[in-house]
CSV table of C-alpha atoms in Angstrom, one decimal:
chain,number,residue,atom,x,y,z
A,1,UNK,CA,0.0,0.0,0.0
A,2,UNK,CA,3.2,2.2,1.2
A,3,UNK,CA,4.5,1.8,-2.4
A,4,UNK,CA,1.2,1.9,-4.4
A,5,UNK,CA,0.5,5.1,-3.2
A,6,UNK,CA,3.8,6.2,-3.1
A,7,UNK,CA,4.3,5.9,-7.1
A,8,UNK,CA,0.8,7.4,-7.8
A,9,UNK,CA,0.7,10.7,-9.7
A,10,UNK,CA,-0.4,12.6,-6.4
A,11,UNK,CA,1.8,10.2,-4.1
A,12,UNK,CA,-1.7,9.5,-2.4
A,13,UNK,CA,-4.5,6.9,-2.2
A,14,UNK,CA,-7.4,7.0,0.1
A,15,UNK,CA,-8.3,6.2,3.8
A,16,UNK,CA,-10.8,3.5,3.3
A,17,UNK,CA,-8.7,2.2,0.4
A,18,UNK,CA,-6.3,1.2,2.6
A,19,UNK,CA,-8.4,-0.1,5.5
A,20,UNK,CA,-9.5,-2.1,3.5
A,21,UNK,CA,-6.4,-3.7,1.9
A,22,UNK,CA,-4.6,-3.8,5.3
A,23,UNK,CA,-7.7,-5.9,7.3
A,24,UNK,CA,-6.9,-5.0,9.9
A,25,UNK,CA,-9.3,-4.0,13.0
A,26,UNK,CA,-10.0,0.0,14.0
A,27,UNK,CA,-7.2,0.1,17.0
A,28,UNK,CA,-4.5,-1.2,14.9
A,29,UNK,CA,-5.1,1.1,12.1
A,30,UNK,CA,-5.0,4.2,13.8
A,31,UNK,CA,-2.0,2.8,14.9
A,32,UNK,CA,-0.2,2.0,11.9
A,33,UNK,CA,-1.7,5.3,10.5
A,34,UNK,CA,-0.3,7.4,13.5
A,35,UNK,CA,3.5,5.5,13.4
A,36,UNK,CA,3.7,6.4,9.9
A,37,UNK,CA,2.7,10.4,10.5
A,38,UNK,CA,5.0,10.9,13.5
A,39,UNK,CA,8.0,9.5,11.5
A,40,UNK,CA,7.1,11.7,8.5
A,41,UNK,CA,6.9,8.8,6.3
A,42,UNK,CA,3.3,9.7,5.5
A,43,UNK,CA,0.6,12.1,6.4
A,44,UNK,CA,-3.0,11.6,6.9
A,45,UNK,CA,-5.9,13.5,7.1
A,46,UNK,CA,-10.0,12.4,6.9
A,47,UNK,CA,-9.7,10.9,3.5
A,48,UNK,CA,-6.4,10.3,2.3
A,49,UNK,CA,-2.9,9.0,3.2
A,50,UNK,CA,-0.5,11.0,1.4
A,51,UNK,CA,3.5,9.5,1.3
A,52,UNK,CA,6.5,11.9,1.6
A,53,UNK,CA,7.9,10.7,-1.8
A,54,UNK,CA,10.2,14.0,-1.2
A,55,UNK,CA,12.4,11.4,0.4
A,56,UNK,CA,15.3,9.6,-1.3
A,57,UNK,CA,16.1,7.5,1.7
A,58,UNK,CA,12.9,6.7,2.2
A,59,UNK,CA,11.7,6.0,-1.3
A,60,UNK,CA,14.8,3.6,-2.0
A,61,UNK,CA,13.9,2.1,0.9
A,62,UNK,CA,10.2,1.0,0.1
A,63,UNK,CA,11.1,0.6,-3.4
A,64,UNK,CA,13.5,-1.6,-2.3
A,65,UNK,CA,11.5,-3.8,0.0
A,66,UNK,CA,8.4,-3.8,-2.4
A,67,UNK,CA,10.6,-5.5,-5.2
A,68,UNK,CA,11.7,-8.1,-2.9
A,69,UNK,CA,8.9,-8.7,-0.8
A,70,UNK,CA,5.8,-8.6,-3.3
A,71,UNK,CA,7.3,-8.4,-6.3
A,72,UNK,CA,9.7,-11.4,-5.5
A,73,UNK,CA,12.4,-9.7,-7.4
A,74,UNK,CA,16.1,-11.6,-6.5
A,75,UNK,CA,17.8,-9.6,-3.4
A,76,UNK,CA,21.3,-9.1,-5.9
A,77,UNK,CA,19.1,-7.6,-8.7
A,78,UNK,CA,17.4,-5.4,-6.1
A,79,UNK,CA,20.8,-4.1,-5.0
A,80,UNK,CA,22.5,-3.9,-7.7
A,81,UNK,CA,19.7,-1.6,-9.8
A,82,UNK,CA,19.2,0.4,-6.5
A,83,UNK,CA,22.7,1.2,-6.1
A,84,UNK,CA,23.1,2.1,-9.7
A,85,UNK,CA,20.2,4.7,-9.1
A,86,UNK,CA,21.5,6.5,-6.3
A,87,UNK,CA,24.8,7.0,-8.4
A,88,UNK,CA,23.0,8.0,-11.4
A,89,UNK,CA,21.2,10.6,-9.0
A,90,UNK,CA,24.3,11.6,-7.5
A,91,UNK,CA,24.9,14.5,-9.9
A,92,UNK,CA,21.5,15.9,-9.8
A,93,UNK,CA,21.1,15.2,-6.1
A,94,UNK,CA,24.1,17.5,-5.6
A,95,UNK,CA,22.8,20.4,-8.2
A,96,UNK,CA,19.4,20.2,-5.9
A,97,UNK,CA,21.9,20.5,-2.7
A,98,UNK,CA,23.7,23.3,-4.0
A,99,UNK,CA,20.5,25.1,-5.5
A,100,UNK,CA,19.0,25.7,-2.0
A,101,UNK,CA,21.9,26.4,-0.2
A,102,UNK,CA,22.3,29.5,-2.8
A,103,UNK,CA,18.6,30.1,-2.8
A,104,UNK,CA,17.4,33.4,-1.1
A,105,UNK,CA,15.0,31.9,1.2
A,106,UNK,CA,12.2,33.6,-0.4
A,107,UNK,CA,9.7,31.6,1.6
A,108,UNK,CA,10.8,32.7,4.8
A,109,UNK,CA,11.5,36.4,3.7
A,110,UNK,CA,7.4,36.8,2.6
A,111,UNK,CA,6.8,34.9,5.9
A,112,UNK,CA,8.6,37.8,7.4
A,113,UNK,CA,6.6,40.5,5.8
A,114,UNK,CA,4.3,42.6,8.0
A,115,UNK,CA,3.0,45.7,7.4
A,116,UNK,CA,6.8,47.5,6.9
A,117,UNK,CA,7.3,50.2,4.8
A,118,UNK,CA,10.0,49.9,2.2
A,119,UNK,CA,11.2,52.0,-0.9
A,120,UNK,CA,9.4,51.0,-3.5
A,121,UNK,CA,12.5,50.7,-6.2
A,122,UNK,CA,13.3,47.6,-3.6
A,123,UNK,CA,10.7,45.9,-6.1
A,124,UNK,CA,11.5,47.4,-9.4
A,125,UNK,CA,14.4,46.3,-11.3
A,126,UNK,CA,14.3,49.8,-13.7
A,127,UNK,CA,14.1,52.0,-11.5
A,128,UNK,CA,16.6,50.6,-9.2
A,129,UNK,CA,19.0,50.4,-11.8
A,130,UNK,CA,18.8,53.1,-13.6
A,131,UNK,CA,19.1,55.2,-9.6
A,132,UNK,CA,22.2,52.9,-8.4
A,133,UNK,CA,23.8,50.7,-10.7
A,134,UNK,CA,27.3,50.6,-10.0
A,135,UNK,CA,27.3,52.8,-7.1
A,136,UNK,CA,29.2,52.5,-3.5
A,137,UNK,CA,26.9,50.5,-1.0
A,138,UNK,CA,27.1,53.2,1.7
A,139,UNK,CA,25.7,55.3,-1.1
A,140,UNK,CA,22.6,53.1,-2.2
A,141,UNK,CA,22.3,52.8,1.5
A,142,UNK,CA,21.7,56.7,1.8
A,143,UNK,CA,19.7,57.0,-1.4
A,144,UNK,CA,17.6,54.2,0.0
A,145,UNK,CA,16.7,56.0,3.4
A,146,UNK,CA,15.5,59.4,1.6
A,147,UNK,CA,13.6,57.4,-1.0
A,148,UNK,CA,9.8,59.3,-0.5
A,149,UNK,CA,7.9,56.5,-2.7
A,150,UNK,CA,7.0,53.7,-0.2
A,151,UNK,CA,5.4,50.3,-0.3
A,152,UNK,CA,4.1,49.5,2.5
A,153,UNK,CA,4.3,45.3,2.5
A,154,UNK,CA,1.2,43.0,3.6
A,155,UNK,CA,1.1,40.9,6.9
A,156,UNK,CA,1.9,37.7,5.7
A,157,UNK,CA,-0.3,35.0,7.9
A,158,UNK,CA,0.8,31.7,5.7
A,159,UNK,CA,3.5,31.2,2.9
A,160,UNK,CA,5.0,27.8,1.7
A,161,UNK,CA,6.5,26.1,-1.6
A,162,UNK,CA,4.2,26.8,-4.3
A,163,UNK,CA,4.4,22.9,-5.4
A,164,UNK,CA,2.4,22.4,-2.1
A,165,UNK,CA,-0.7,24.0,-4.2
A,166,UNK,CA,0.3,22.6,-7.8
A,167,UNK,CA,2.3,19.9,-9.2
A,168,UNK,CA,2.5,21.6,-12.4
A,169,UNK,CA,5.6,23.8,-10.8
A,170,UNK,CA,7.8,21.6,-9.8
A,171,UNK,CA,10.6,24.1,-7.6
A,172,UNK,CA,12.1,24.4,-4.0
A,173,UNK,CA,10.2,25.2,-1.4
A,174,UNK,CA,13.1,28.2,-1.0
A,175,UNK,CA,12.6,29.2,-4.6
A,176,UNK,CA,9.1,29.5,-4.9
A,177,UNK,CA,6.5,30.7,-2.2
A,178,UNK,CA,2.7,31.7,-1.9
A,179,UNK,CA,2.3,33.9,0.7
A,180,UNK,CA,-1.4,34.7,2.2
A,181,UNK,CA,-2.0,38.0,4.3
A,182,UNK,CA,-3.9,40.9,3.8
A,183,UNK,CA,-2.8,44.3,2.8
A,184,UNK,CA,-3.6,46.4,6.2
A,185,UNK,CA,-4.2,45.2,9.9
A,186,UNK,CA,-8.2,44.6,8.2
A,187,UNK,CA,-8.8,41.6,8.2
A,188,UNK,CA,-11.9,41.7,5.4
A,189,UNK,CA,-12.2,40.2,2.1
A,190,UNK,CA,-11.2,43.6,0.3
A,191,UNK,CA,-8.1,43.7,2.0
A,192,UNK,CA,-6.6,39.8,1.5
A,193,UNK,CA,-4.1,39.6,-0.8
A,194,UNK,CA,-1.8,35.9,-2.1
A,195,UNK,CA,1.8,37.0,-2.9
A,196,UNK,CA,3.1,34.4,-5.4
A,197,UNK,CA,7.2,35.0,-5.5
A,198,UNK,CA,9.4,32.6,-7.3
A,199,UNK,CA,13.2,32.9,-7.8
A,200,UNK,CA,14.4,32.1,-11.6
A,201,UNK,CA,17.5,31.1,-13.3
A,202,UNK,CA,19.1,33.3,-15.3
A,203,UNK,CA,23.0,34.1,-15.8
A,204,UNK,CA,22.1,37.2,-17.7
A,205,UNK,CA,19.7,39.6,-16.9
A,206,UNK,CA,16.2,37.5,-17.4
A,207,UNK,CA,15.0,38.0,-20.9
A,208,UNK,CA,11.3,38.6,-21.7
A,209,UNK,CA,10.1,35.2,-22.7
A,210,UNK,CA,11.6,33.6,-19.5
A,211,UNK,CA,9.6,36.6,-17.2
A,212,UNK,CA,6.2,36.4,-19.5
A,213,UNK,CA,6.6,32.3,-18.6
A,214,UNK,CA,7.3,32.4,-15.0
A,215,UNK,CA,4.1,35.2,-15.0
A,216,UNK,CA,2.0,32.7,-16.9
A,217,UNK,CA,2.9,29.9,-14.9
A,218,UNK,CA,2.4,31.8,-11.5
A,219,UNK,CA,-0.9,33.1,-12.8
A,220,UNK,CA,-2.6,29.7,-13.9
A,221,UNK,CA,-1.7,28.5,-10.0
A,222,UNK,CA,-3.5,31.4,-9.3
A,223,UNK,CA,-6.8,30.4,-11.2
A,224,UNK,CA,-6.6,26.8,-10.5
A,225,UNK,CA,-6.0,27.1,-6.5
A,226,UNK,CA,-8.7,30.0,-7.3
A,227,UNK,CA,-7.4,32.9,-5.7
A,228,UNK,CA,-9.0,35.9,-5.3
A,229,UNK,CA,-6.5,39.2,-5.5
A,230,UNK,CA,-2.7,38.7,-6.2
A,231,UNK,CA,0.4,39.9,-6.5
A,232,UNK,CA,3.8,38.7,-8.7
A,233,UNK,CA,7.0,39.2,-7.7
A,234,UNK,CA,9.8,37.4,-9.7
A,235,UNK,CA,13.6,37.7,-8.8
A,236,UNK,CA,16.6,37.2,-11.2
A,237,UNK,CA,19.9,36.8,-9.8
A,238,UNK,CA,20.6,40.2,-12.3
A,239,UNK,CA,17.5,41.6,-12.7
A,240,UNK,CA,15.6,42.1,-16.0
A,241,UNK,CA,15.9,42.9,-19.4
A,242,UNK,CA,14.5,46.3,-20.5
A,243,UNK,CA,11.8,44.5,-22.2
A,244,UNK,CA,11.3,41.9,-19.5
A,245,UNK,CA,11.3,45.0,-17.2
A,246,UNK,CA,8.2,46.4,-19.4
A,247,UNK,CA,6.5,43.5,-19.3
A,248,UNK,CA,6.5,43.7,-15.5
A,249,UNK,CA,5.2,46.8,-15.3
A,250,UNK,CA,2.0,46.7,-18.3
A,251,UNK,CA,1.3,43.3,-15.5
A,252,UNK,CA,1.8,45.3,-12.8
A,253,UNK,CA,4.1,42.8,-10.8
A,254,UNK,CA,7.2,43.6,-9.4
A,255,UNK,CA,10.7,42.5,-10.2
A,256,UNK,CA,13.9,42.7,-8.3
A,257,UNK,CA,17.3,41.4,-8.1
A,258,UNK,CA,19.4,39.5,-6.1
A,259,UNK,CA,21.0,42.2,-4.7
A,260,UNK,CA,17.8,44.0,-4.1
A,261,UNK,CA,16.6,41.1,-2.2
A,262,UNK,CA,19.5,41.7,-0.1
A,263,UNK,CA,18.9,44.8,1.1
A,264,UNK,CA,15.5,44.8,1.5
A,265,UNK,CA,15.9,41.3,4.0
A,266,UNK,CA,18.7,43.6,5.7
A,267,UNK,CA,15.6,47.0,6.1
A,268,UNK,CA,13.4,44.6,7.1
A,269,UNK,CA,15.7,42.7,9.8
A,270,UNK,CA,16.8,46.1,11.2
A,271,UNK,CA,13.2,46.8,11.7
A,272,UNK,CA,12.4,44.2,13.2
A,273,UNK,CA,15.2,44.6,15.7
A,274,UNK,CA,14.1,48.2,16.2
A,275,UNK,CA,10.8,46.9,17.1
A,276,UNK,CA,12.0,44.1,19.3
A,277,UNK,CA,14.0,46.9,21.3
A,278,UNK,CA,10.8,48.8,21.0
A,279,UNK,CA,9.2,46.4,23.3
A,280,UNK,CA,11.6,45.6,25.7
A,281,UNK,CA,11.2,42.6,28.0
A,282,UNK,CA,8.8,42.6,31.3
A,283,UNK,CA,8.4,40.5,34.1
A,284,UNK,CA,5.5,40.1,36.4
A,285,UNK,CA,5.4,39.4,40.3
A,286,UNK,CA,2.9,39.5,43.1
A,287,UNK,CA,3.8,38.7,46.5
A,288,UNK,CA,2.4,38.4,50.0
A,289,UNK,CA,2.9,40.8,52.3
A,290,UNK,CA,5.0,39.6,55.9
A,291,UNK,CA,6.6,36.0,56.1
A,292,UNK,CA,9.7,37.3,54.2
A,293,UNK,CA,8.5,37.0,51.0
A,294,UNK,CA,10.4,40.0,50.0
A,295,UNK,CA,13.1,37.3,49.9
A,296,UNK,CA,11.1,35.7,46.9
A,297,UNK,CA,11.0,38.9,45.1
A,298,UNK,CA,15.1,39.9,45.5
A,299,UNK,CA,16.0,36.5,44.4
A,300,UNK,CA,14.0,36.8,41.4
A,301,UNK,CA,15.3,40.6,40.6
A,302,UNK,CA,19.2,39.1,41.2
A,303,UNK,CA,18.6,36.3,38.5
A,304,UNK,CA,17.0,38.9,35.7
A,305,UNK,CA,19.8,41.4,36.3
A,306,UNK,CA,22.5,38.3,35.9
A,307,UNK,CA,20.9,37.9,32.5
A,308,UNK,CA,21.6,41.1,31.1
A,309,UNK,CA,24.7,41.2,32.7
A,310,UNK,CA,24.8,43.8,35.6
A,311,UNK,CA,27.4,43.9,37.7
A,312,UNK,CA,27.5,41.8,41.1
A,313,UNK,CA,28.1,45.3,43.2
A,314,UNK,CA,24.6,47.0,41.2
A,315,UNK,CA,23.2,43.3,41.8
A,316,UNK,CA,22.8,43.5,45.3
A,317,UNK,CA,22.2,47.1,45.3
A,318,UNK,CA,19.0,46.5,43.2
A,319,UNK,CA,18.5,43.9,45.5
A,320,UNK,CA,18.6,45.6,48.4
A,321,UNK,CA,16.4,48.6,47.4
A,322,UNK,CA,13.7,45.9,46.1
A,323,UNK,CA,13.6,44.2,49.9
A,324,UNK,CA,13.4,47.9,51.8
A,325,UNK,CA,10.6,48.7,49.1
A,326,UNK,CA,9.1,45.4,49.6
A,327,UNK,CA,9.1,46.1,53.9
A,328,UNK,CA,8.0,49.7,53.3
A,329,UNK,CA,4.9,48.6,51.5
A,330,UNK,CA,4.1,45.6,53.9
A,331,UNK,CA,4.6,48.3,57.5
A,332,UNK,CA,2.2,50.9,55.8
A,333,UNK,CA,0.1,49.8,52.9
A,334,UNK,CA,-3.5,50.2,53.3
A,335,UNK,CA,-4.0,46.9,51.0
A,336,UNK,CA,-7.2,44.8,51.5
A,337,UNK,CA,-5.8,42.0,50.1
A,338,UNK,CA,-2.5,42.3,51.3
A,339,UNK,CA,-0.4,42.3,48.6
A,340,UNK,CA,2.4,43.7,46.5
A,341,UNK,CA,2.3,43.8,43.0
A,342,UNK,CA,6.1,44.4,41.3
A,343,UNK,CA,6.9,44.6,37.5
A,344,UNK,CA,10.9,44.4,36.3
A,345,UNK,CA,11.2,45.6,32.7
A,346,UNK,CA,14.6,45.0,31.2
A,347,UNK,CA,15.9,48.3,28.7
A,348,UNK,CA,19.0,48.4,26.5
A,349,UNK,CA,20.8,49.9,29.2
A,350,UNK,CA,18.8,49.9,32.0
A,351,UNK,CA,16.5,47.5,34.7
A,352,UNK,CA,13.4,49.3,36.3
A,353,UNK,CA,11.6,47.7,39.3
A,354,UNK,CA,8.2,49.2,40.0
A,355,UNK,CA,6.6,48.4,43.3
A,356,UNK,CA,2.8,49.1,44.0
A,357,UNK,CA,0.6,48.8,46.8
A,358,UNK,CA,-2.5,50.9,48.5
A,359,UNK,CA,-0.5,52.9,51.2
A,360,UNK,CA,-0.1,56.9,51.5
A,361,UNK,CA,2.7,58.9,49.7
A,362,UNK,CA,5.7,60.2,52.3
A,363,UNK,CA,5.9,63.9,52.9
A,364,UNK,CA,9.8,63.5,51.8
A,365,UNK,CA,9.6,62.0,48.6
A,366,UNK,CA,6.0,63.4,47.7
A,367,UNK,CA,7.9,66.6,48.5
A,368,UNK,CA,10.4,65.5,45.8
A,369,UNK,CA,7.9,65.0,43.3
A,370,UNK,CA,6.2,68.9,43.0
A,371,UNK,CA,3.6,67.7,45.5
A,372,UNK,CA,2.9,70.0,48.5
A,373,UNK,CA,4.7,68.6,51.9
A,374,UNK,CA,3.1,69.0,55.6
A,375,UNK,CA,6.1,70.0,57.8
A,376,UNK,CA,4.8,68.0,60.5
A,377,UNK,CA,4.8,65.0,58.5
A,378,UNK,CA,8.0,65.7,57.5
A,379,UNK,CA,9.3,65.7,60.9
A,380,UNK,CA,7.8,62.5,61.3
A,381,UNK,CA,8.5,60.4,58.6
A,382,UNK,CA,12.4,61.4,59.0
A,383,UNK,CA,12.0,59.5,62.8
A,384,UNK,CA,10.5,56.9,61.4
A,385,UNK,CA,12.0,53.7,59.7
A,386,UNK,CA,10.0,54.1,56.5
A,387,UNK,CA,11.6,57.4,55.5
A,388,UNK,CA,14.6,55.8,56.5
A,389,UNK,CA,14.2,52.9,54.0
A,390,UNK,CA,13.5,55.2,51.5
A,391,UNK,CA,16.1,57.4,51.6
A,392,UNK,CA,18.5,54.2,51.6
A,393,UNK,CA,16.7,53.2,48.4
A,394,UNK,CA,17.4,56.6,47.0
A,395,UNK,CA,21.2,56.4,47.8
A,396,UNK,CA,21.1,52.6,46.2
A,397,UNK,CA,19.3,53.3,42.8
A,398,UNK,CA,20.1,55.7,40.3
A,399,UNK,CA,16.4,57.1,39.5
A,400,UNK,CA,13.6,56.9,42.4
A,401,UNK,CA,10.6,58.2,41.5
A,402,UNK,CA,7.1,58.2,44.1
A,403,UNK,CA,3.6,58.6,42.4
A,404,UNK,CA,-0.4,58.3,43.2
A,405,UNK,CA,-2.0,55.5,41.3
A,406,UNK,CA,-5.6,54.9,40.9
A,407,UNK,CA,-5.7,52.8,44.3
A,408,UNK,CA,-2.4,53.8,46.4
A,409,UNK,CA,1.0,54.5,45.3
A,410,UNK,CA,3.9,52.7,43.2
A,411,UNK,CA,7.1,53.2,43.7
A,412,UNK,CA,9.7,53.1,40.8
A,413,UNK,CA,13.3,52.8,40.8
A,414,UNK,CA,15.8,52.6,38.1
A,415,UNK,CA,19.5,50.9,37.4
A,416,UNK,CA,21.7,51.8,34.4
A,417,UNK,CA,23.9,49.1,33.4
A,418,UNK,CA,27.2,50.5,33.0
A,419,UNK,CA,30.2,48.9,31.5
């Protein structure tokens, strides 16, 4: 059954086909079927069992087996023909090896796309080089970042080989990609776009009749998977012909080259490291107040600020401000539910540690913080430990800051990493 369906023109055969070949009872089928799909040697869905005949190992394997055990072909004959295969598919094995190791990866670059503005001569060949052709990096580079004409790409939800929707193209997954999304942060039926990239072979810069093919070939995926709107982008390790170039453009699909690739998965990387930084890194605590949990909290503090490197001194300084916090909070927080809520968000060169609770704010650091102070108060808060503790927090961290939240107060405090 493996090898029937195996050597069928869509490498599949159906469910109850082979239930009922096998004969076996319900339990050991979904067992055989479920062996096979966690080793990858065949996936199954509802109604069909579909090989991976993408396999070489694999495929000599069964082939192998199949002539010896049903077809009750001699064991030297089976060897000897399978061996001379594999070295008559050496050479092209290799040329497939090599092929995707220099491929551009334009499945995972569209799978990358989402929602990033990028100059538009990124996806025409023309106008790109026509602009900066021959010029020094740094200068595209520069010429790039005042470019005014955008395109502004789609949020990509799904992309994968293109020979996962048709067996008429028959081209690495790396080489070829359809890439579903939608054009804005809508998520309608006006606004869902496929993207249908593919990378061609050309040593020159891609002729005409090899772009008009790769367009028709693209498009009649398009109408027999029956998508709706779409968009063509084709990319030559040179770029295009003028005429290819026009051809492009009366279609309205884009064309780029390899080194237009480049930079444009470089813009995009950078932005999405900007982004990332953006966004920097936060972690959530809440803690009982008494029993010495403020323990819990320093311990937790120490092992974030070891991550991103802090010194041991500034360790246990962060430390000790987060514990006199922590006690300040428990001695004179109003809290019904007696607790203490404490965020740490990791910056590029800094660590801040919010603590929150209901309590009142202190005369001496309200005082600090533009609000009016009661003299009075003062005097008392300096006798008393709390104004104490927060005066030693002050001296510890590098930014204390007091403030009135919707419930109490929070107090935030702030670390620079320094080198």
């Amino acid at each position: 059954m493996l090898f029937e369906s195996a050597t069928s023109d869509a490498h599949k055969a159906s469910l109850w086909a082979w239930k009922k070949r096998l004969g076996v009872d319900a339990g050991d089928f979904e067992r055989i079927v479920d062996a096979l799909h966690v080793h990858e040697l065949a996936n199954s869905s509802a109604a069909f069992i579909e090989v991976n005949a993408d396999s070489y190992v694999w495929m000599d394997y069964l082939r192998a087996h199949y002539k010896i055990e049903v077809a009750g072909e001699r064991r030297a004959l089976t060897v000897a023909t399978t061996l001379l295969d594999s070295l008559k598919r050496a050479p092209q094995a290799m040329a497939r090896k090599y092929r995707r190791e220099a491929a551009l990866g334009l499945t995972d670059l569209v799978s990358s796309f989402n929602l990033q503005s990028v100059p538009a001569s990124l996806f025409h060949y023309d106008r790109f080089a026509a602009a900066h052709k021959g010029a020094d990096p740094e200068e595209v580079d520069s010429a790039l970042d005042a470019e005014s004409d955008l395109i502004r790409l789609p949020q990509i939800v799904l992309a994968t080989g293109c020979s996962a929707y048709s067996t008429a193209i028959q081209c690495e997954k790396e080489r070829c990609a359809v890439a579903h999304g939608f054009e804005a942060a809508d998520y309608t039926d006006e606004s869902e776009v496929v993207w249908l990239a593919a990378e061609i072979d050309s040593k020159l810069e891609a002729s005409r009749e090899l772009t008009q093919d790769w367009c028709d070939r693209l498009l009649s995926l398009a109408q027999e998977c029956h998508f709706g709107r779409v968009r063509l982008w084709l990319v030559a390790p040179e770029g295009f012909s003028p005429e290819a170039c026009e051809l492009l453009n009366k279609r309205e699909a884009y064309g780029s080259s390899r080194r237009q690739v480049e930079l444009l998965t470089d813009r995009i990387k950078t932005q999405a490291r900007e982004a990332e930084s953006a966004h920097p890194d936060e972690y959530e605590m809440v803690i009982p107040m008494g029993s010495d949990t403020e323990l819990i909290a320093a311990h937790a503090v120490e092992q974030i600020a070891r991550r991103v490197n802090f010194r041991p001194e500034a360790i246990n300084q962060i430390k000790t401000a987060l514990i006199e916090a922590c006690i300040n909070a428990a001695e004179h927080s109003l809290s019904p539910d007696r607790k203490i809520y404490q965020r740490f968000r990791v910056e590029d060169d800094k660590l801040v540690v919010t603590v929150a609770s209901r309590g009142v704010v202190p005369a001496n650091l309200a005082g600090q913080n533009g609000q009016e102070t009661d003299a009075r108060n003062e005097k008392e808060d300096a006798k008393s430990r709390r104004g104490w503790g927060l005066k030693l927090i002050q001296t510890l961290m590098d930014e204390v800051e007091f403030e009135r939240v919707d419930d109490g107060t929070q107090l935030k405090m702030t670390k620079y990493r320094r080198t």
